[in-house]
Amino acid sequence: GENVEQHPSTLSVQEGDSAVIKCTYSDSASNYFPWYKQELGKRPQLIIDIRSNVGEKKDQRIAVTLNKTAKHFSLHITETQPEDSAVYFCAASEGNTDKLIFGTGTRLQVFP
Amino acid sequence: GAVVSQHPSRVICKSGTSVKIECRSLDFQATTMFWYRQFPKQSLMLMATSNEGSKATYEQGVEKDKFLINHASLTLSTLTVTSAHPEDSSFYICSARDLGAGLGYGYTFGSGTRLTVV
């Protein structure tokens, strides 16, 4: 089955700096890669996603890149703000199924 | 947008009792629901996949007799934790797929249930 690894586990940045979180996956048949933001005790919120036929996608301060050959994808947050502080999870679909397998999470802290 | 209602949000139960958690898709039909378990400061671990009208598919290491899943309609899936023990204490969260969504889209998460077994 799919295995998703995520780094770093914690990330502290100054407000206004950029933050990058990286994930690798094992299943070459995976075709969907969402990123979620989760605040304590809340449900995960989709912030951006990318499909395997696209290499990069951007939405305002958030971007995701995908390297299918290397089987890794990254989340980039620019001009970080304190409200970006949360736990971020990457996920990958398991093969060609509906299942989403989550990474281990990154706790992002943005200091004012 | 699509909404999944999950109840209860919090539950405390005694060891040995059973607890039922419900997830309802409010404005769409969910052909597939996924159940996750999340320990504090850890990731979401997929427990099982339920499809309406058929038996749930459990991930390796998840006891099907312990975690009973029923998906009797296109809008309701339930997870029953049977004979609960303190180690079952966790955050349980469901995710539903919209019938009309293409592969990879339409995932909507419930608000989660914090289960504490004492």
PDB file of C-alpha atoms in Angstrom:
ATOM      1  CA  GLY A   1       0.000   0.000   0.000  1.00  0.00           C
ATOM      2  CA  GLU A   2       0.846   3.675  -0.082  1.00  0.00           C
ATOM      3  CA  ASN A   3       3.360   5.108   2.383  1.00  0.00           C
ATOM      4  CA  VAL A   4       3.639   8.864   2.822  1.00  0.00           C
ATOM      5  CA  GLU A   5       6.515  10.501   4.646  1.00  0.00           C
ATOM      6  CA  GLN A   6       6.520  14.147   5.651  1.00  0.00           C
ATOM      7  CA  HIS A   7       9.269  16.521   6.773  1.00  0.00           C
ATOM      8  CA  PRO A   8       9.927  18.448   8.879  1.00  0.00           C
ATOM      9  CA  SER A   9       7.825  17.468  11.861  1.00  0.00           C
ATOM     10  CA  THR A  10       8.067  20.990  13.274  1.00  0.00           C
ATOM     11  CA  LEU A  11       8.837  24.256  11.557  1.00  0.00           C
ATOM     12  CA  SER A  12       9.215  27.687  13.108  1.00  0.00           C
ATOM     13  CA  VAL A  13       9.430  30.791  10.960  1.00  0.00           C
ATOM     14  CA  GLN A  14       9.274  34.511  11.425  1.00  0.00           C
ATOM     15  CA  GLU A  15       6.223  36.310  10.133  1.00  0.00           C
ATOM     16  CA  GLY A  16       6.721  37.231   6.506  1.00  0.00           C
ATOM     17  CA  ASP A  17       9.172  34.437   5.796  1.00  0.00           C
ATOM     18  CA  SER A  18       8.415  31.437   3.603  1.00  0.00           C
ATOM     19  CA  ALA A  19       7.704  27.923   4.807  1.00  0.00           C
ATOM     20  CA  VAL A  20       8.276  24.733   2.858  1.00  0.00           C
ATOM     21  CA  ILE A  21       6.997  21.293   3.788  1.00  0.00           C
ATOM     22  CA  LYS A  22       7.996  18.209   1.827  1.00  0.00           C
ATOM     23  CA  CYS A  23       6.385  14.822   1.342  1.00  0.00           C
ATOM     24  CA  THR A  24       7.377  11.658  -0.435  1.00  0.00           C
ATOM     25  CA  TYR A  25       5.126   8.819  -1.475  1.00  0.00           C
ATOM     26  CA  SER A  26       5.757   5.249  -2.480  1.00  0.00           C
ATOM     27  CA  ASP A  27       2.971   4.288  -4.888  1.00  0.00           C
ATOM     28  CA  SER A  28       3.732   5.373  -8.442  1.00  0.00           C
ATOM     29  CA  ALA A  29       0.052   4.919  -9.320  1.00  0.00           C
ATOM     30  CA  SER A  30      -1.046   7.660  -6.875  1.00  0.00           C
ATOM     31  CA  ASN A  31      -2.739  10.456  -8.764  1.00  0.00           C
ATOM     32  CA  TYR A  32      -4.098  12.900  -6.195  1.00  0.00           C
ATOM     33  CA  PHE A  33      -2.168  14.903  -3.618  1.00  0.00           C
ATOM     34  CA  PRO A  34      -4.059  17.216  -1.246  1.00  0.00           C
ATOM     35  CA  TRP A  35      -2.717  19.331   1.580  1.00  0.00           C
ATOM     36  CA  TYR A  36      -4.709  19.912   4.746  1.00  0.00           C
ATOM     37  CA  LYS A  37      -4.460  22.388   7.599  1.00  0.00           C
ATOM     38  CA  GLN A  38      -5.681  21.183  10.971  1.00  0.00           C
ATOM     39  CA  GLU A  39      -6.140  23.276  14.071  1.00  0.00           C
ATOM     40  CA  LEU A  40      -6.265  21.636  17.468  1.00  0.00           C
ATOM     41  CA  GLY A  41      -9.360  19.497  17.888  1.00  0.00           C
ATOM     42  CA  LYS A  42     -10.785  20.507  14.526  1.00  0.00           C
ATOM     43  CA  ARG A  43     -11.352  18.771  11.248  1.00  0.00           C
ATOM     44  CA  PRO A  44      -8.702  18.951   8.514  1.00  0.00           C
ATOM     45  CA  GLN A  45      -9.315  21.758   6.051  1.00  0.00           C
ATOM     46  CA  LEU A  46      -8.243  21.361   2.437  1.00  0.00           C
ATOM     47  CA  ILE A  47      -5.946  24.219   1.484  1.00  0.00           C
ATOM     48  CA  ILE A  48      -4.694  23.113  -1.909  1.00  0.00           C
ATOM     49  CA  ASP A  49      -4.461  19.968  -3.985  1.00  0.00           C
ATOM     50  CA  ILE A  50      -2.753  18.778  -7.134  1.00  0.00           C
ATOM     51  CA  ARG A  51      -3.337  15.974  -9.538  1.00  0.00           C
ATOM     52  CA  SER A  52      -0.671  13.866 -11.151  1.00  0.00           C
ATOM     53  CA  ASN A  53      -1.006  15.472 -14.569  1.00  0.00           C
ATOM     54  CA  VAL A  54       0.082  18.856 -13.196  1.00  0.00           C
ATOM     55  CA  GLY A  55       3.515  19.875 -11.918  1.00  0.00           C
ATOM     56  CA  GLU A  56       2.633  23.001 -10.005  1.00  0.00           C
ATOM     57  CA  LYS A  57      -0.400  24.813  -8.693  1.00  0.00           C
ATOM     58  CA  LYS A  58      -0.685  28.144  -6.923  1.00  0.00           C
ATOM     59  CA  ASP A  59      -3.401  29.845  -4.930  1.00  0.00           C
ATOM     60  CA  GLN A  60      -2.390  33.251  -3.603  1.00  0.00           C
ATOM     61  CA  ARG A  61       0.277  32.645  -0.929  1.00  0.00           C
ATOM     62  CA  ILE A  62       0.113  28.871  -1.214  1.00  0.00           C
ATOM     63  CA  ALA A  63       1.666  26.691  -3.874  1.00  0.00           C
ATOM     64  CA  VAL A  64       2.228  23.007  -4.351  1.00  0.00           C
ATOM     65  CA  THR A  65       4.779  21.330  -6.600  1.00  0.00           C
ATOM     66  CA  LEU A  66       4.805  17.712  -7.691  1.00  0.00           C
ATOM     67  CA  ASN A  67       7.703  15.664  -9.024  1.00  0.00           C
ATOM     68  CA  LYS A  68       6.253  12.380 -10.219  1.00  0.00           C
ATOM     69  CA  THR A  69       9.596  10.924 -11.196  1.00  0.00           C
ATOM     70  CA  ALA A  70      11.032  11.423  -7.729  1.00  0.00           C
ATOM     71  CA  LYS A  71       7.649  10.784  -6.085  1.00  0.00           C
ATOM     72  CA  HIS A  72       7.701  13.855  -3.954  1.00  0.00           C
ATOM     73  CA  PHE A  73       5.555  16.936  -3.551  1.00  0.00           C
ATOM     74  CA  SER A  74       5.962  20.101  -1.550  1.00  0.00           C
ATOM     75  CA  LEU A  75       3.861  22.826   0.002  1.00  0.00           C
ATOM     76  CA  HIS A  76       5.134  26.373  -0.172  1.00  0.00           C
ATOM     77  CA  ILE A  77       3.653  29.152   1.927  1.00  0.00           C
ATOM     78  CA  THR A  78       4.955  32.640   1.259  1.00  0.00           C
ATOM     79  CA  GLU A  79       4.580  35.751   3.404  1.00  0.00           C
ATOM     80  CA  THR A  80       3.593  33.671   6.392  1.00  0.00           C
ATOM     81  CA  GLN A  81       1.250  35.107   8.995  1.00  0.00           C
ATOM     82  CA  PRO A  82       0.626  34.083  12.623  1.00  0.00           C
ATOM     83  CA  GLU A  83      -2.756  32.682  11.596  1.00  0.00           C
ATOM     84  CA  ASP A  84      -0.933  30.186   9.377  1.00  0.00           C
ATOM     85  CA  SER A  85       0.200  28.452  12.576  1.00  0.00           C
ATOM     86  CA  ALA A  86      -1.345  24.970  12.617  1.00  0.00           C
ATOM     87  CA  VAL A  87      -0.546  21.377  11.778  1.00  0.00           C
ATOM     88  CA  TYR A  88      -0.269  20.669   8.070  1.00  0.00           C
ATOM     89  CA  PHE A  89      -0.771  17.233   6.562  1.00  0.00           C
ATOM     90  CA  CYS A  90       0.001  16.038   3.097  1.00  0.00           C
ATOM     91  CA  ALA A  91      -1.889  13.089   1.683  1.00  0.00           C
ATOM     92  CA  ALA A  92      -1.724  10.870  -1.349  1.00  0.00           C
ATOM     93  CA  SER A  93      -4.314   8.675  -2.938  1.00  0.00           C
ATOM     94  CA  GLU A  94      -3.557   4.992  -2.685  1.00  0.00           C
ATOM     95  CA  GLY A  95      -2.967   3.897  -6.227  1.00  0.00           C
ATOM     96  CA  ASN A  96      -6.047   4.434  -8.283  1.00  0.00           C
ATOM     97  CA  THR A  97      -8.419   4.103  -5.333  1.00  0.00           C
ATOM     98  CA  ASP A  98     -10.424   6.632  -3.347  1.00  0.00           C
ATOM     99  CA  LYS A  99      -8.354   6.122  -0.223  1.00  0.00           C
ATOM    100  CA  LEU A 100      -6.259   8.977   1.108  1.00  0.00           C
ATOM    101  CA  ILE A 101      -3.132   8.118   3.049  1.00  0.00           C
ATOM    102  CA  PHE A 102      -1.853  10.921   5.248  1.00  0.00           C
ATOM    103  CA  GLY A 103       1.652  12.037   6.043  1.00  0.00           C
ATOM    104  CA  THR A 104       2.864  12.367   9.600  1.00  0.00           C
ATOM    105  CA  GLY A 105       2.162  16.080   9.865  1.00  0.00           C
ATOM    106  CA  THR A 106       4.164  19.289  10.299  1.00  0.00           C
ATOM    107  CA  ARG A 107       3.532  21.663  13.153  1.00  0.00           C
ATOM    108  CA  LEU A 108       4.101  25.146  11.748  1.00  0.00           C
ATOM    109  CA  GLN A 109       4.608  28.061  14.108  1.00  0.00           C
ATOM    110  CA  VAL A 110       4.771  31.565  12.743  1.00  0.00           C
ATOM    111  CA  PHE A 111       6.167  34.073  15.195  1.00  0.00           C
ATOM    112  CA  PRO A 112       5.129  37.718  14.927  1.00  0.00           C
TER     113      PRO A 112
ATOM    114  CA  GLY B   1     -20.646  23.376  -0.080  1.00  0.00           C
ATOM    115  CA  ALA B   2     -20.742  19.760   0.993  1.00  0.00           C
ATOM    116  CA  VAL B   3     -21.249  19.211   4.725  1.00  0.00           C
ATOM    117  CA  VAL B   4     -20.710  16.129   6.843  1.00  0.00           C
ATOM    118  CA  SER B   5     -22.271  16.156  10.274  1.00  0.00           C
ATOM    119  CA  GLN B   6     -20.567  13.970  12.858  1.00  0.00           C
ATOM    120  CA  HIS B   7     -22.008  13.143  16.288  1.00  0.00           C
ATOM    121  CA  PRO B   8     -21.282  13.105  19.091  1.00  0.00           C
ATOM    122  CA  SER B   9     -18.417  15.584  19.224  1.00  0.00           C
ATOM    123  CA  ARG B  10     -17.297  14.282  22.592  1.00  0.00           C
ATOM    124  CA  VAL B  11     -18.137  11.153  24.506  1.00  0.00           C
ATOM    125  CA  ILE B  12     -16.903   9.642  27.735  1.00  0.00           C
ATOM    126  CA  CYS B  13     -17.737   6.032  28.387  1.00  0.00           C
ATOM    127  CA  LYS B  14     -16.840   3.319  30.835  1.00  0.00           C
ATOM    128  CA  SER B  15     -14.592   0.417  29.932  1.00  0.00           C
ATOM    129  CA  GLY B  16     -16.538  -2.462  28.469  1.00  0.00           C
ATOM    130  CA  THR B  17     -19.340  -0.389  27.007  1.00  0.00           C
ATOM    131  CA  SER B  18     -19.974   0.361  23.342  1.00  0.00           C
ATOM    132  CA  VAL B  19     -20.094   3.736  21.666  1.00  0.00           C
ATOM    133  CA  LYS B  20     -21.684   4.633  18.345  1.00  0.00           C
ATOM    134  CA  ILE B  21     -20.464   7.507  16.212  1.00  0.00           C
ATOM    135  CA  GLU B  22     -22.574   8.802  13.318  1.00  0.00           C
ATOM    136  CA  CYS B  23     -21.610  10.626  10.186  1.00  0.00           C
ATOM    137  CA  ARG B  24     -24.248  12.096   7.925  1.00  0.00           C
ATOM    138  CA  SER B  25     -23.767  13.789   4.588  1.00  0.00           C
ATOM    139  CA  LEU B  26     -26.260  16.639   4.694  1.00  0.00           C
ATOM    140  CA  ASP B  27     -26.495  17.865   1.125  1.00  0.00           C
ATOM    141  CA  PHE B  28     -24.977  15.158  -1.018  1.00  0.00           C
ATOM    142  CA  GLN B  29     -24.957  11.426  -1.405  1.00  0.00           C
ATOM    143  CA  ALA B  30     -21.842   9.738  -0.142  1.00  0.00           C
ATOM    144  CA  THR B  31     -21.077   6.498  -1.914  1.00  0.00           C
ATOM    145  CA  THR B  32     -17.971   6.022   0.161  1.00  0.00           C
ATOM    146  CA  MET B  33     -17.104   7.004   3.689  1.00  0.00           C
ATOM    147  CA  PHE B  34     -13.727   6.694   5.311  1.00  0.00           C
ATOM    148  CA  TRP B  35     -13.063   6.378   9.016  1.00  0.00           C
ATOM    149  CA  TYR B  36      -9.871   7.680  10.532  1.00  0.00           C
ATOM    150  CA  ARG B  37      -8.366   7.586  13.962  1.00  0.00           C
ATOM    151  CA  GLN B  38      -6.028  10.253  15.255  1.00  0.00           C
ATOM    152  CA  PHE B  39      -3.994  10.039  18.432  1.00  0.00           C
ATOM    153  CA  PRO B  40      -2.785  13.278  20.044  1.00  0.00           C
ATOM    154  CA  LYS B  41      -0.132  15.007  17.958  1.00  0.00           C
ATOM    155  CA  GLN B  42      -0.192  12.230  15.396  1.00  0.00           C
ATOM    156  CA  SER B  43      -1.465  11.716  11.909  1.00  0.00           C
ATOM    157  CA  LEU B  44      -4.814  10.502  10.652  1.00  0.00           C
ATOM    158  CA  MET B  45      -4.687   6.745  10.331  1.00  0.00           C
ATOM    159  CA  LEU B  46      -7.183   5.205   7.939  1.00  0.00           C
ATOM    160  CA  MET B  47      -9.166   2.523   9.718  1.00  0.00           C
ATOM    161  CA  ALA B  48     -11.695   1.424   7.154  1.00  0.00           C
ATOM    162  CA  THR B  49     -13.595   2.284   4.020  1.00  0.00           C
ATOM    163  CA  SER B  50     -17.330   1.826   3.910  1.00  0.00           C
ATOM    164  CA  ASN B  51     -19.465   1.660   0.808  1.00  0.00           C
ATOM    165  CA  GLU B  52     -23.206   1.982   0.920  1.00  0.00           C
ATOM    166  CA  GLY B  53     -24.918  -1.389   1.033  1.00  0.00           C
ATOM    167  CA  SER B  54     -21.788  -3.498   1.348  1.00  0.00           C
ATOM    168  CA  LYS B  55     -19.366  -4.619   3.997  1.00  0.00           C
ATOM    169  CA  ALA B  56     -16.661  -2.247   5.089  1.00  0.00           C
ATOM    170  CA  THR B  57     -13.065  -2.830   4.072  1.00  0.00           C
ATOM    171  CA  TYR B  58     -10.688  -2.619   7.015  1.00  0.00           C
ATOM    172  CA  GLU B  59      -7.045  -1.609   6.931  1.00  0.00           C
ATOM    173  CA  GLN B  60      -4.422  -4.034   8.111  1.00  0.00           C
ATOM    174  CA  GLY B  61      -4.262  -4.224  11.886  1.00  0.00           C
ATOM    175  CA  VAL B  62      -7.768  -2.862  12.512  1.00  0.00           C
ATOM    176  CA  GLU B  63     -10.064  -5.300  14.285  1.00  0.00           C
ATOM    177  CA  LYS B  64     -13.346  -5.498  12.399  1.00  0.00           C
ATOM    178  CA  ASP B  65     -15.146  -7.009  15.383  1.00  0.00           C
ATOM    179  CA  LYS B  66     -13.940  -4.170  17.547  1.00  0.00           C
ATOM    180  CA  PHE B  67     -14.837  -1.364  15.196  1.00  0.00           C
ATOM    181  CA  LEU B  68     -18.174  -2.115  13.575  1.00  0.00           C
ATOM    182  CA  ILE B  69     -19.012  -0.015  10.562  1.00  0.00           C
ATOM    183  CA  ASN B  70     -22.414   0.252   8.956  1.00  0.00           C
ATOM    184  CA  HIS B  71     -23.209   2.246   5.834  1.00  0.00           C
ATOM    185  CA  ALA B  72     -26.899   1.557   5.411  1.00  0.00           C
ATOM    186  CA  SER B  73     -27.747   4.548   3.240  1.00  0.00           C
ATOM    187  CA  LEU B  74     -26.066   7.043   0.949  1.00  0.00           C
ATOM    188  CA  THR B  75     -26.175   9.669   3.692  1.00  0.00           C
ATOM    189  CA  LEU B  76     -25.330   7.774   6.875  1.00  0.00           C
ATOM    190  CA  SER B  77     -22.396   5.744   8.105  1.00  0.00           C
ATOM    191  CA  THR B  78     -21.833   4.667  11.691  1.00  0.00           C
ATOM    192  CA  LEU B  79     -18.798   3.449  13.589  1.00  0.00           C
ATOM    193  CA  THR B  80     -19.409   1.469  16.764  1.00  0.00           C
ATOM    194  CA  VAL B  81     -16.520   0.936  19.128  1.00  0.00           C
ATOM    195  CA  THR B  82     -17.440  -2.257  20.953  1.00  0.00           C
ATOM    196  CA  SER B  83     -16.268  -3.205  24.424  1.00  0.00           C
ATOM    197  CA  ALA B  84     -14.259  -0.024  24.635  1.00  0.00           C
ATOM    198  CA  HIS B  85     -11.004   0.100  26.576  1.00  0.00           C
ATOM    199  CA  PRO B  86      -8.856   3.075  27.607  1.00  0.00           C
ATOM    200  CA  GLU B  87      -6.487   2.409  24.681  1.00  0.00           C
ATOM    201  CA  ASP B  88      -9.411   3.093  22.336  1.00  0.00           C
ATOM    202  CA  SER B  89      -9.467   6.686  23.546  1.00  0.00           C
ATOM    203  CA  SER B  90      -8.763   8.798  20.489  1.00  0.00           C
ATOM    204  CA  PHE B  91     -10.127  11.318  18.008  1.00  0.00           C
ATOM    205  CA  TYR B  92     -12.265   9.566  15.403  1.00  0.00           C
ATOM    206  CA  ILE B  93     -13.088  11.391  12.205  1.00  0.00           C
ATOM    207  CA  CYS B  94     -15.016  10.438   9.102  1.00  0.00           C
ATOM    208  CA  SER B  95     -14.617  11.602   5.544  1.00  0.00           C
ATOM    209  CA  ALA B  96     -17.242  11.266   2.844  1.00  0.00           C
ATOM    210  CA  ARG B  97     -16.913  11.289  -0.928  1.00  0.00           C
ATOM    211  CA  ASP B  98     -19.467  13.130  -2.974  1.00  0.00           C
ATOM    212  CA  LEU B  99     -21.268  10.823  -5.421  1.00  0.00           C
ATOM    213  CA  GLY B 100     -20.896  13.378  -8.151  1.00  0.00           C
ATOM    214  CA  ALA B 101     -17.208  14.026  -7.617  1.00  0.00           C
ATOM    215  CA  GLY B 102     -14.543  12.632  -9.859  1.00  0.00           C
ATOM    216  CA  LEU B 103     -11.706  10.553  -8.467  1.00  0.00           C
ATOM    217  CA  GLY B 104      -9.617  12.638  -6.113  1.00  0.00           C
ATOM    218  CA  TYR B 105     -12.221  15.237  -5.431  1.00  0.00           C
ATOM    219  CA  GLY B 106     -15.119  15.701  -3.111  1.00  0.00           C
ATOM    220  CA  TYR B 107     -13.606  14.664   0.203  1.00  0.00           C
ATOM    221  CA  THR B 108     -15.476  16.266   3.079  1.00  0.00           C
ATOM    222  CA  PHE B 109     -14.511  15.659   6.680  1.00  0.00           C
ATOM    223  CA  GLY B 110     -16.756  15.435   9.690  1.00  0.00           C
ATOM    224  CA  SER B 111     -15.935  17.509  12.749  1.00  0.00           C
ATOM    225  CA  GLY B 112     -14.569  14.535  14.654  1.00  0.00           C
ATOM    226  CA  THR B 113     -15.463  12.703  17.863  1.00  0.00           C
ATOM    227  CA  ARG B 114     -13.255  12.796  20.913  1.00  0.00           C
ATOM    228  CA  LEU B 115     -13.710   9.449  22.656  1.00  0.00           C
ATOM    229  CA  THR B 116     -12.461   9.007  26.198  1.00  0.00           C
ATOM    230  CA  VAL B 117     -12.774   5.599  27.822  1.00  0.00           C
ATOM    231  CA  VAL B 118     -12.448   5.575  31.596  1.00  0.00           C
TER     232      VAL B 118
END
